Amino acid sequence: MTALISKLRGLIFKISFLLWTAIMALYSLPLMLVMQNPRDRLIPISRRWAHGVDWLLCRIVGVDVEIQGHEHLPAGGAYMLACKHQSQWDTSVVLRLFDDPAVVLKQELLRIPVYGRFAHMLGMIAVDRDGGARALKAMLRAAAEAARQGRVLVIFPQGTRTRPGEAAPYQPGVAAIYRETGVPVVPATVNSGFVWPKHGWPRLVGHRPRPKIVLRFLPAIAPGLKRDAFMAELEQRIEGGTAQLEAETRRHLGL
């Protein structure tokens, strides 16, 4: 019975998520078609959409959301958030946490109808993995400009979603942005993969107490480290923090 309820709630969430996304897309479409630079109008729409995603998770799937480590976020100016990536939730939550984030995303996502134009007009930073040196320079220029504007740069340094406990290499792009922008880097970890799988939709874990998705900010890495030292420090902090958070989650859920 528990498995059936979990699947049913997951299906209801999927339908509700797609419907909510379609409503917000239709709401924003006239702005994207009529206005030359609607970013200021689209930012609150993206934040409202992200709040709605968390509301659906809480009400339908039965999942709490908690953000930890706010004290590690720099008080003023630009910085980079380098976050573990386990589920689609990781990309939505940053839209409600930060005023005007510049998220580094795959170039192919900009080809998705409506979403791609929405992301472009929000000033997201596209990465063409097959574009060579020219594409890398374009990404770095965009990142440097976002930093000059005081925006929070958001990057998933492994470049892909991973399951809890799964390993994946860290990509060099994060070090290039770190060097180019000269901003502090806040490592972060999540446990969202326990509830929202890498491939698929959220589901009840089937345990009590109530599951909780946690995004945890870790102490910042100051600018100025050499590339190898920075990459080693970033990976150590994120992977160490992830191991700790996943162990806490397993104990909480009795897994």
PDB file of C-alpha atoms in Angstrom:
ATOM      1  CA  MET A   1       0.000   0.000   0.000  1.00  0.00           C
ATOM      2  CA  THR A   2       2.828   2.417   0.867  1.00  0.00           C
ATOM      3  CA  ALA A   3       4.485   1.832  -2.519  1.00  0.00           C
ATOM      4  CA  LEU A   4       1.172   2.433  -4.305  1.00  0.00           C
ATOM      5  CA  ILE A   5       0.600   5.695  -2.418  1.00  0.00           C
ATOM      6  CA  SER A   6       4.152   6.784  -3.213  1.00  0.00           C
ATOM      7  CA  LYS A   7       3.636   6.170  -6.939  1.00  0.00           C
ATOM      8  CA  LEU A   8       0.270   7.927  -6.879  1.00  0.00           C
ATOM      9  CA  ARG A   9       1.671  10.984  -5.159  1.00  0.00           C
ATOM     10  CA  GLY A  10       4.580  11.009  -7.589  1.00  0.00           C
ATOM     11  CA  LEU A  11       2.160  10.975 -10.523  1.00  0.00           C
ATOM     12  CA  ILE A  12       0.049  13.766  -9.030  1.00  0.00           C
ATOM     13  CA  PHE A  13       3.203  15.813  -8.446  1.00  0.00           C
ATOM     14  CA  LYS A  14       4.367  15.256 -12.027  1.00  0.00           C
ATOM     15  CA  ILE A  15       1.038  16.446 -13.449  1.00  0.00           C
ATOM     16  CA  SER A  16       0.912  19.413 -11.065  1.00  0.00           C
ATOM     17  CA  PHE A  17       4.532  20.371 -11.773  1.00  0.00           C
ATOM     18  CA  LEU A  18       3.997  20.319 -15.545  1.00  0.00           C
ATOM     19  CA  LEU A  19       0.743  22.259 -15.232  1.00  0.00           C
ATOM     20  CA  TRP A  20       2.307  24.866 -12.934  1.00  0.00           C
ATOM     21  CA  THR A  21       5.282  25.224 -15.293  1.00  0.00           C
ATOM     22  CA  ALA A  22       2.979  25.629 -18.300  1.00  0.00           C
ATOM     23  CA  ILE A  23       0.938  28.313 -16.516  1.00  0.00           C
ATOM     24  CA  MET A  24       4.043  30.323 -15.625  1.00  0.00           C
ATOM     25  CA  ALA A  25       5.440  29.891 -19.144  1.00  0.00           C
ATOM     26  CA  LEU A  26       2.226  31.211 -20.696  1.00  0.00           C
ATOM     27  CA  TYR A  27       2.243  34.083 -18.209  1.00  0.00           C
ATOM     28  CA  SER A  28       5.791  35.077 -19.169  1.00  0.00           C
ATOM     29  CA  LEU A  29       5.478  34.499 -22.932  1.00  0.00           C
ATOM     30  CA  PRO A  30       3.926  37.916 -23.781  1.00  0.00           C
ATOM     31  CA  LEU A  31       6.756  39.654 -21.928  1.00  0.00           C
ATOM     32  CA  MET A  32       9.354  37.714 -23.898  1.00  0.00           C
ATOM     33  CA  LEU A  33       7.648  38.477 -27.203  1.00  0.00           C
ATOM     34  CA  VAL A  34       6.933  42.172 -26.663  1.00  0.00           C
ATOM     35  CA  MET A  35       9.714  43.497 -24.442  1.00  0.00           C
ATOM     36  CA  GLN A  36      13.300  43.805 -25.664  1.00  0.00           C
ATOM     37  CA  ASN A  37      14.818  43.313 -22.199  1.00  0.00           C
ATOM     38  CA  PRO A  38      12.224  41.879 -19.792  1.00  0.00           C
ATOM     39  CA  ARG A  39      14.717  40.465 -17.264  1.00  0.00           C
ATOM     40  CA  ASP A  40      13.493  42.600 -14.382  1.00  0.00           C
ATOM     41  CA  ARG A  41       9.963  41.333 -15.015  1.00  0.00           C
ATOM     42  CA  LEU A  42      11.001  37.695 -15.481  1.00  0.00           C
ATOM     43  CA  ILE A  43      13.042  37.423 -12.276  1.00  0.00           C
ATOM     44  CA  PRO A  44       9.983  37.562  -9.940  1.00  0.00           C
ATOM     45  CA  ILE A  45       8.183  35.094 -12.222  1.00  0.00           C
ATOM     46  CA  SER A  46      11.045  32.608 -11.927  1.00  0.00           C
ATOM     47  CA  ARG A  47      11.079  33.092  -8.151  1.00  0.00           C
ATOM     48  CA  ARG A  48       7.327  32.508  -7.929  1.00  0.00           C
ATOM     49  CA  TRP A  49       7.664  29.345 -10.035  1.00  0.00           C
ATOM     50  CA  ALA A  50      10.412  27.996  -7.746  1.00  0.00           C
ATOM     51  CA  HIS A  51       8.340  28.742  -4.634  1.00  0.00           C
ATOM     52  CA  GLY A  52       5.501  26.821  -6.266  1.00  0.00           C
ATOM     53  CA  VAL A  53       7.730  23.795  -6.857  1.00  0.00           C
ATOM     54  CA  ASP A  54       8.627  23.668  -3.158  1.00  0.00           C
ATOM     55  CA  TRP A  55       4.965  24.095  -2.201  1.00  0.00           C
ATOM     56  CA  LEU A  56       3.996  21.132  -4.409  1.00  0.00           C
ATOM     57  CA  LEU A  57       6.774  19.010  -2.914  1.00  0.00           C
ATOM     58  CA  CYS A  58       5.574  19.795   0.582  1.00  0.00           C
ATOM     59  CA  ARG A  59       1.847  19.375  -0.017  1.00  0.00           C
ATOM     60  CA  ILE A  60       1.757  16.479  -2.483  1.00  0.00           C
ATOM     61  CA  VAL A  61       4.891  14.413  -1.914  1.00  0.00           C
ATOM     62  CA  GLY A  62       5.155  15.128   1.806  1.00  0.00           C
ATOM     63  CA  VAL A  63       8.700  16.501   1.829  1.00  0.00           C
ATOM     64  CA  ASP A  64      10.147  19.328   3.908  1.00  0.00           C
ATOM     65  CA  VAL A  65      12.798  21.704   2.554  1.00  0.00           C
ATOM     66  CA  GLU A  66      15.551  23.242   4.670  1.00  0.00           C
ATOM     67  CA  ILE A  67      18.358  25.647   3.741  1.00  0.00           C
ATOM     68  CA  GLN A  68      21.385  25.571   6.049  1.00  0.00           C
ATOM     69  CA  GLY A  69      24.606  27.557   6.359  1.00  0.00           C
ATOM     70  CA  HIS A  70      23.408  31.054   5.419  1.00  0.00           C
ATOM     71  CA  GLU A  71      26.249  32.405   7.553  1.00  0.00           C
ATOM     72  CA  HIS A  72      28.742  31.177   4.945  1.00  0.00           C
ATOM     73  CA  LEU A  73      27.324  33.386   2.171  1.00  0.00           C
ATOM     74  CA  PRO A  74      29.390  36.555   1.568  1.00  0.00           C
ATOM     75  CA  ALA A  75      27.572  39.670   2.751  1.00  0.00           C
ATOM     76  CA  GLY A  76      28.121  41.807  -0.331  1.00  0.00           C
ATOM     77  CA  GLY A  77      29.347  41.597  -3.910  1.00  0.00           C
ATOM     78  CA  ALA A  78      29.504  38.748  -6.342  1.00  0.00           C
ATOM     79  CA  TYR A  79      30.508  35.205  -5.485  1.00  0.00           C
ATOM     80  CA  MET A  80      30.195  31.755  -6.998  1.00  0.00           C
ATOM     81  CA  LEU A  81      28.053  28.956  -5.607  1.00  0.00           C
ATOM     82  CA  ALA A  82      29.523  25.575  -6.582  1.00  0.00           C
ATOM     83  CA  CYS A  83      26.898  22.990  -5.727  1.00  0.00           C
ATOM     84  CA  LYS A  84      26.491  19.237  -5.770  1.00  0.00           C
ATOM     85  CA  HIS A  85      23.787  18.270  -8.273  1.00  0.00           C
ATOM     86  CA  GLN A  86      21.429  15.354  -7.543  1.00  0.00           C
ATOM     87  CA  SER A  87      18.044  16.385  -8.929  1.00  0.00           C
ATOM     88  CA  GLN A  88      16.050  18.963 -10.837  1.00  0.00           C
ATOM     89  CA  TRP A  89      15.206  20.625  -7.514  1.00  0.00           C
ATOM     90  CA  ASP A  90      18.781  21.915  -7.229  1.00  0.00           C
ATOM     91  CA  THR A  91      18.280  24.099 -10.295  1.00  0.00           C
ATOM     92  CA  SER A  92      14.936  25.500  -9.174  1.00  0.00           C
ATOM     93  CA  VAL A  93      15.760  26.378  -5.570  1.00  0.00           C
ATOM     94  CA  VAL A  94      18.504  28.864  -6.518  1.00  0.00           C
ATOM     95  CA  LEU A  95      15.914  30.921  -8.389  1.00  0.00           C
ATOM     96  CA  ARG A  96      14.080  31.678  -5.161  1.00  0.00           C
ATOM     97  CA  LEU A  97      17.125  32.002  -2.897  1.00  0.00           C
ATOM     98  CA  PHE A  98      19.033  34.633  -4.884  1.00  0.00           C
ATOM     99  CA  ASP A  99      17.811  37.894  -6.376  1.00  0.00           C
ATOM    100  CA  ASP A 100      19.367  37.529  -9.828  1.00  0.00           C
ATOM    101  CA  PRO A 101      21.464  34.361 -10.143  1.00  0.00           C
ATOM    102  CA  ALA A 102      23.538  33.616 -13.234  1.00  0.00           C
ATOM    103  CA  VAL A 103      23.298  29.851 -13.600  1.00  0.00           C
ATOM    104  CA  VAL A 104      25.855  28.050 -15.767  1.00  0.00           C
ATOM    105  CA  LEU A 105      23.922  25.566 -17.900  1.00  0.00           C
ATOM    106  CA  LYS A 106      24.358  23.367 -20.947  1.00  0.00           C
ATOM    107  CA  GLN A 107      24.044  25.063 -24.342  1.00  0.00           C
ATOM    108  CA  GLU A 108      21.465  22.510 -25.533  1.00  0.00           C
ATOM    109  CA  LEU A 109      19.007  23.650 -22.850  1.00  0.00           C
ATOM    110  CA  LEU A 110      18.674  26.974 -24.670  1.00  0.00           C
ATOM    111  CA  ARG A 111      17.199  25.106 -27.630  1.00  0.00           C
ATOM    112  CA  ILE A 112      14.142  24.030 -25.622  1.00  0.00           C
ATOM    113  CA  PRO A 113      11.135  26.088 -26.784  1.00  0.00           C
ATOM    114  CA  VAL A 114      10.063  28.850 -24.367  1.00  0.00           C
ATOM    115  CA  TYR A 115      12.407  27.634 -21.602  1.00  0.00           C
ATOM    116  CA  GLY A 116      15.490  28.392 -23.683  1.00  0.00           C
ATOM    117  CA  ARG A 117      14.345  31.918 -24.447  1.00  0.00           C
ATOM    118  CA  PHE A 118      13.338  32.411 -20.801  1.00  0.00           C
ATOM    119  CA  ALA A 119      16.799  31.308 -19.595  1.00  0.00           C
ATOM    120  CA  HIS A 120      18.538  33.475 -22.183  1.00  0.00           C
ATOM    121  CA  MET A 121      16.568  36.557 -21.172  1.00  0.00           C
ATOM    122  CA  LEU A 122      17.330  35.882 -17.509  1.00  0.00           C
ATOM    123  CA  GLY A 123      21.012  36.139 -18.410  1.00  0.00           C
ATOM    124  CA  MET A 124      21.957  32.532 -17.726  1.00  0.00           C
ATOM    125  CA  ILE A 125      25.416  31.440 -18.903  1.00  0.00           C
ATOM    126  CA  ALA A 126      25.470  28.743 -21.585  1.00  0.00           C
ATOM    127  CA  VAL A 127      28.310  26.232 -21.917  1.00  0.00           C
ATOM    128  CA  ASP A 128      29.010  24.640 -25.289  1.00  0.00           C
ATOM    129  CA  ARG A 129      31.011  21.572 -24.284  1.00  0.00           C
ATOM    130  CA  ASP A 130      32.004  20.856 -27.873  1.00  0.00           C
ATOM    131  CA  GLY A 131      32.810  24.457 -28.791  1.00  0.00           C
ATOM    132  CA  GLY A 132      36.485  24.429 -27.909  1.00  0.00           C
ATOM    133  CA  ALA A 133      38.530  27.455 -26.859  1.00  0.00           C
ATOM    134  CA  ARG A 134      36.176  29.988 -28.450  1.00  0.00           C
ATOM    135  CA  ALA A 135      33.186  28.672 -26.471  1.00  0.00           C
ATOM    136  CA  LEU A 136      35.232  28.690 -23.256  1.00  0.00           C
ATOM    137  CA  LYS A 137      36.241  32.320 -23.810  1.00  0.00           C
ATOM    138  CA  ALA A 138      32.617  33.291 -24.435  1.00  0.00           C
ATOM    139  CA  MET A 139      31.539  31.578 -21.208  1.00  0.00           C
ATOM    140  CA  LEU A 140      34.280  33.319 -19.234  1.00  0.00           C
ATOM    141  CA  ARG A 141      33.320  36.729 -20.667  1.00  0.00           C
ATOM    142  CA  ALA A 142      29.712  36.134 -19.652  1.00  0.00           C
ATOM    143  CA  ALA A 143      30.759  35.019 -16.161  1.00  0.00           C
ATOM    144  CA  ALA A 144      33.039  38.032 -15.705  1.00  0.00           C
ATOM    145  CA  GLU A 145      30.239  40.382 -16.767  1.00  0.00           C
ATOM    146  CA  ALA A 146      27.786  38.746 -14.352  1.00  0.00           C
ATOM    147  CA  ALA A 147      30.353  39.120 -11.553  1.00  0.00           C
ATOM    148  CA  ARG A 148      30.827  42.810 -12.407  1.00  0.00           C
ATOM    149  CA  GLN A 149      27.061  43.204 -12.037  1.00  0.00           C
ATOM    150  CA  GLY A 150      27.272  41.719  -8.529  1.00  0.00           C
ATOM    151  CA  ARG A 151      25.285  38.609  -9.429  1.00  0.00           C
ATOM    152  CA  VAL A 152      25.656  35.202  -7.779  1.00  0.00           C
ATOM    153  CA  LEU A 153      27.217  32.733 -10.206  1.00  0.00           C
ATOM    154  CA  VAL A 154      25.762  29.237  -9.811  1.00  0.00           C
ATOM    155  CA  ILE A 155      27.635  26.246 -11.198  1.00  0.00           C
ATOM    156  CA  PHE A 156      27.357  22.482 -10.789  1.00  0.00           C
ATOM    157  CA  PRO A 157      31.069  21.625 -11.059  1.00  0.00           C
ATOM    158  CA  GLN A 158      30.566  17.958 -11.973  1.00  0.00           C
ATOM    159  CA  GLY A 159      28.434  19.044 -14.912  1.00  0.00           C
ATOM    160  CA  THR A 160      25.784  16.375 -14.379  1.00  0.00           C
ATOM    161  CA  ARG A 161      23.402  14.976 -11.812  1.00  0.00           C
ATOM    162  CA  THR A 162      24.677  12.196  -9.579  1.00  0.00           C
ATOM    163  CA  ARG A 163      22.843   9.684  -7.415  1.00  0.00           C
ATOM    164  CA  PRO A 164      23.525   9.604  -3.666  1.00  0.00           C
ATOM    165  CA  GLY A 165      26.860   7.856  -3.214  1.00  0.00           C
ATOM    166  CA  GLU A 166      27.732   8.101  -6.910  1.00  0.00           C
ATOM    167  CA  ALA A 167      31.094   9.573  -7.982  1.00  0.00           C
ATOM    168  CA  ALA A 168      31.688  11.844 -10.985  1.00  0.00           C
ATOM    169  CA  PRO A 169      34.737  13.890 -12.023  1.00  0.00           C
ATOM    170  CA  TYR A 170      34.907  17.636 -11.426  1.00  0.00           C
ATOM    171  CA  GLN A 171      35.072  19.641 -14.648  1.00  0.00           C
ATOM    172  CA  PRO A 172      37.774  22.303 -15.214  1.00  0.00           C
ATOM    173  CA  GLY A 173      35.297  25.044 -16.127  1.00  0.00           C
ATOM    174  CA  VAL A 174      34.720  25.913 -12.473  1.00  0.00           C
ATOM    175  CA  ALA A 175      38.450  26.638 -12.009  1.00  0.00           C
ATOM    176  CA  ALA A 176      38.501  28.794 -15.143  1.00  0.00           C
ATOM    177  CA  ILE A 177      35.596  30.905 -13.848  1.00  0.00           C
ATOM    178  CA  TYR A 178      37.231  31.118 -10.403  1.00  0.00           C
ATOM    179  CA  ARG A 179      40.432  32.452 -11.973  1.00  0.00           C
ATOM    180  CA  GLU A 180      38.681  34.793 -14.419  1.00  0.00           C
ATOM    181  CA  THR A 181      36.267  36.423 -11.960  1.00  0.00           C
ATOM    182  CA  GLY A 182      38.412  36.498  -8.814  1.00  0.00           C
ATOM    183  CA  VAL A 183      35.386  35.983  -6.559  1.00  0.00           C
ATOM    184  CA  PRO A 184      35.021  33.751  -3.491  1.00  0.00           C
ATOM    185  CA  VAL A 185      33.472  30.327  -4.026  1.00  0.00           C
ATOM    186  CA  VAL A 186      30.855  28.882  -1.676  1.00  0.00           C
ATOM    187  CA  PRO A 187      30.755  25.075  -1.912  1.00  0.00           C
ATOM    188  CA  ALA A 188      27.355  23.526  -1.293  1.00  0.00           C
ATOM    189  CA  THR A 189      25.880  20.086  -0.987  1.00  0.00           C
ATOM    190  CA  VAL A 190      22.383  18.635  -1.237  1.00  0.00           C
ATOM    191  CA  ASN A 191      20.597  15.373  -0.468  1.00  0.00           C
ATOM    192  CA  SER A 192      17.744  15.879  -2.946  1.00  0.00           C
ATOM    193  CA  GLY A 193      18.523  12.620  -4.757  1.00  0.00           C
ATOM    194  CA  PHE A 194      16.984  10.643  -1.890  1.00  0.00           C
ATOM    195  CA  VAL A 195      13.556  12.071  -2.780  1.00  0.00           C
ATOM    196  CA  TRP A 196      13.838  13.311  -6.377  1.00  0.00           C
ATOM    197  CA  PRO A 197      15.820  10.727  -8.381  1.00  0.00           C
ATOM    198  CA  LYS A 198      18.410  11.597 -10.998  1.00  0.00           C
ATOM    199  CA  HIS A 199      16.008  10.281 -13.637  1.00  0.00           C
ATOM    200  CA  GLY A 200      12.354  10.491 -12.715  1.00  0.00           C
ATOM    201  CA  TRP A 201      10.008  12.339 -10.406  1.00  0.00           C
ATOM    202  CA  PRO A 202       9.796  12.811  -6.629  1.00  0.00           C
ATOM    203  CA  ARG A 203       8.476   9.966  -4.540  1.00  0.00           C
ATOM    204  CA  LEU A 204       7.960   9.167  -0.906  1.00  0.00           C
ATOM    205  CA  VAL A 205      10.897   7.287   0.533  1.00  0.00           C
ATOM    206  CA  GLY A 206       8.496   5.027   2.362  1.00  0.00           C
ATOM    207  CA  HIS A 207       9.898   5.770   5.801  1.00  0.00           C
ATOM    208  CA  ARG A 208       9.068   7.967   8.728  1.00  0.00           C
ATOM    209  CA  PRO A 209       9.857  10.533   9.981  1.00  0.00           C
ATOM    210  CA  ARG A 210       8.979  12.892   7.161  1.00  0.00           C
ATOM    211  CA  PRO A 211      11.734  13.167   4.487  1.00  0.00           C
ATOM    212  CA  LYS A 212      13.629  16.455   4.244  1.00  0.00           C
ATOM    213  CA  ILE A 213      15.548  17.933   1.314  1.00  0.00           C
ATOM    214  CA  VAL A 214      18.532  19.899   2.623  1.00  0.00           C
ATOM    215  CA  LEU A 215      20.709  22.412   0.781  1.00  0.00           C
ATOM    216  CA  ARG A 216      23.762  23.147   2.928  1.00  0.00           C
ATOM    217  CA  PHE A 217      26.184  26.008   2.246  1.00  0.00           C
ATOM    218  CA  LEU A 218      29.771  25.341   3.353  1.00  0.00           C
ATOM    219  CA  PRO A 219      32.590  27.766   4.289  1.00  0.00           C
ATOM    220  CA  ALA A 220      33.754  29.852   1.340  1.00  0.00           C
ATOM    221  CA  ILE A 221      37.029  29.404  -0.533  1.00  0.00           C
ATOM    222  CA  ALA A 222      38.865  32.720  -0.877  1.00  0.00           C
ATOM    223  CA  PRO A 223      40.085  33.945  -4.284  1.00  0.00           C
ATOM    224  CA  GLY A 224      43.684  33.523  -5.349  1.00  0.00           C
ATOM    225  CA  LEU A 225      44.420  29.802  -5.086  1.00  0.00           C
ATOM    226  CA  LYS A 226      46.316  28.050  -7.852  1.00  0.00           C
ATOM    227  CA  ARG A 227      44.185  25.869 -10.125  1.00  0.00           C
ATOM    228  CA  ASP A 228      45.174  22.475  -8.715  1.00  0.00           C
ATOM    229  CA  ALA A 229      44.942  23.663  -5.114  1.00  0.00           C
ATOM    230  CA  PHE A 230      41.526  25.178  -5.760  1.00  0.00           C
ATOM    231  CA  MET A 231      40.149  22.063  -7.457  1.00  0.00           C
ATOM    232  CA  ALA A 232      41.442  19.812  -4.684  1.00  0.00           C
ATOM    233  CA  GLU A 233      39.977  22.049  -1.970  1.00  0.00           C
ATOM    234  CA  LEU A 234      36.616  22.388  -3.735  1.00  0.00           C
ATOM    235  CA  GLU A 235      36.234  18.651  -4.302  1.00  0.00           C
ATOM    236  CA  GLN A 236      37.299  17.833  -0.742  1.00  0.00           C
ATOM    237  CA  ARG A 237      34.770  20.229   0.766  1.00  0.00           C
ATOM    238  CA  ILE A 238      31.857  19.223  -1.458  1.00  0.00           C
ATOM    239  CA  GLU A 239      32.480  15.480  -1.299  1.00  0.00           C
ATOM    240  CA  GLY A 240      33.200  15.566   2.437  1.00  0.00           C
ATOM    241  CA  GLY A 241      30.079  17.623   3.054  1.00  0.00           C
ATOM    242  CA  THR A 242      28.041  15.339   0.830  1.00  0.00           C
ATOM    243  CA  ALA A 243      29.190  12.214   2.663  1.00  0.00           C
ATOM    244  CA  GLN A 244      28.243  13.802   5.988  1.00  0.00           C
ATOM    245  CA  LEU A 245      24.834  14.993   4.760  1.00  0.00           C
ATOM    246  CA  GLU A 246      24.019  11.652   3.143  1.00  0.00           C
ATOM    247  CA  ALA A 247      24.946   9.806   6.335  1.00  0.00           C
ATOM    248  CA  GLU A 248      22.654  12.121   8.315  1.00  0.00           C
ATOM    249  CA  THR A 249      19.866  11.536   5.809  1.00  0.00           C
ATOM    250  CA  ARG A 250      20.185   7.754   5.987  1.00  0.00           C
ATOM    251  CA  ARG A 251      20.057   7.868   9.768  1.00  0.00           C
ATOM    252  CA  HIS A 252      17.033  10.183   9.660  1.00  0.00           C
ATOM    253  CA  LEU A 253      15.169   7.857   7.283  1.00  0.00           C
ATOM    254  CA  GLY A 254      16.367   4.638   8.866  1.00  0.00           C
ATOM    255  CA  LEU A 255      17.995   3.441   5.657  1.00  0.00           C
TER     256      LEU A 255
END
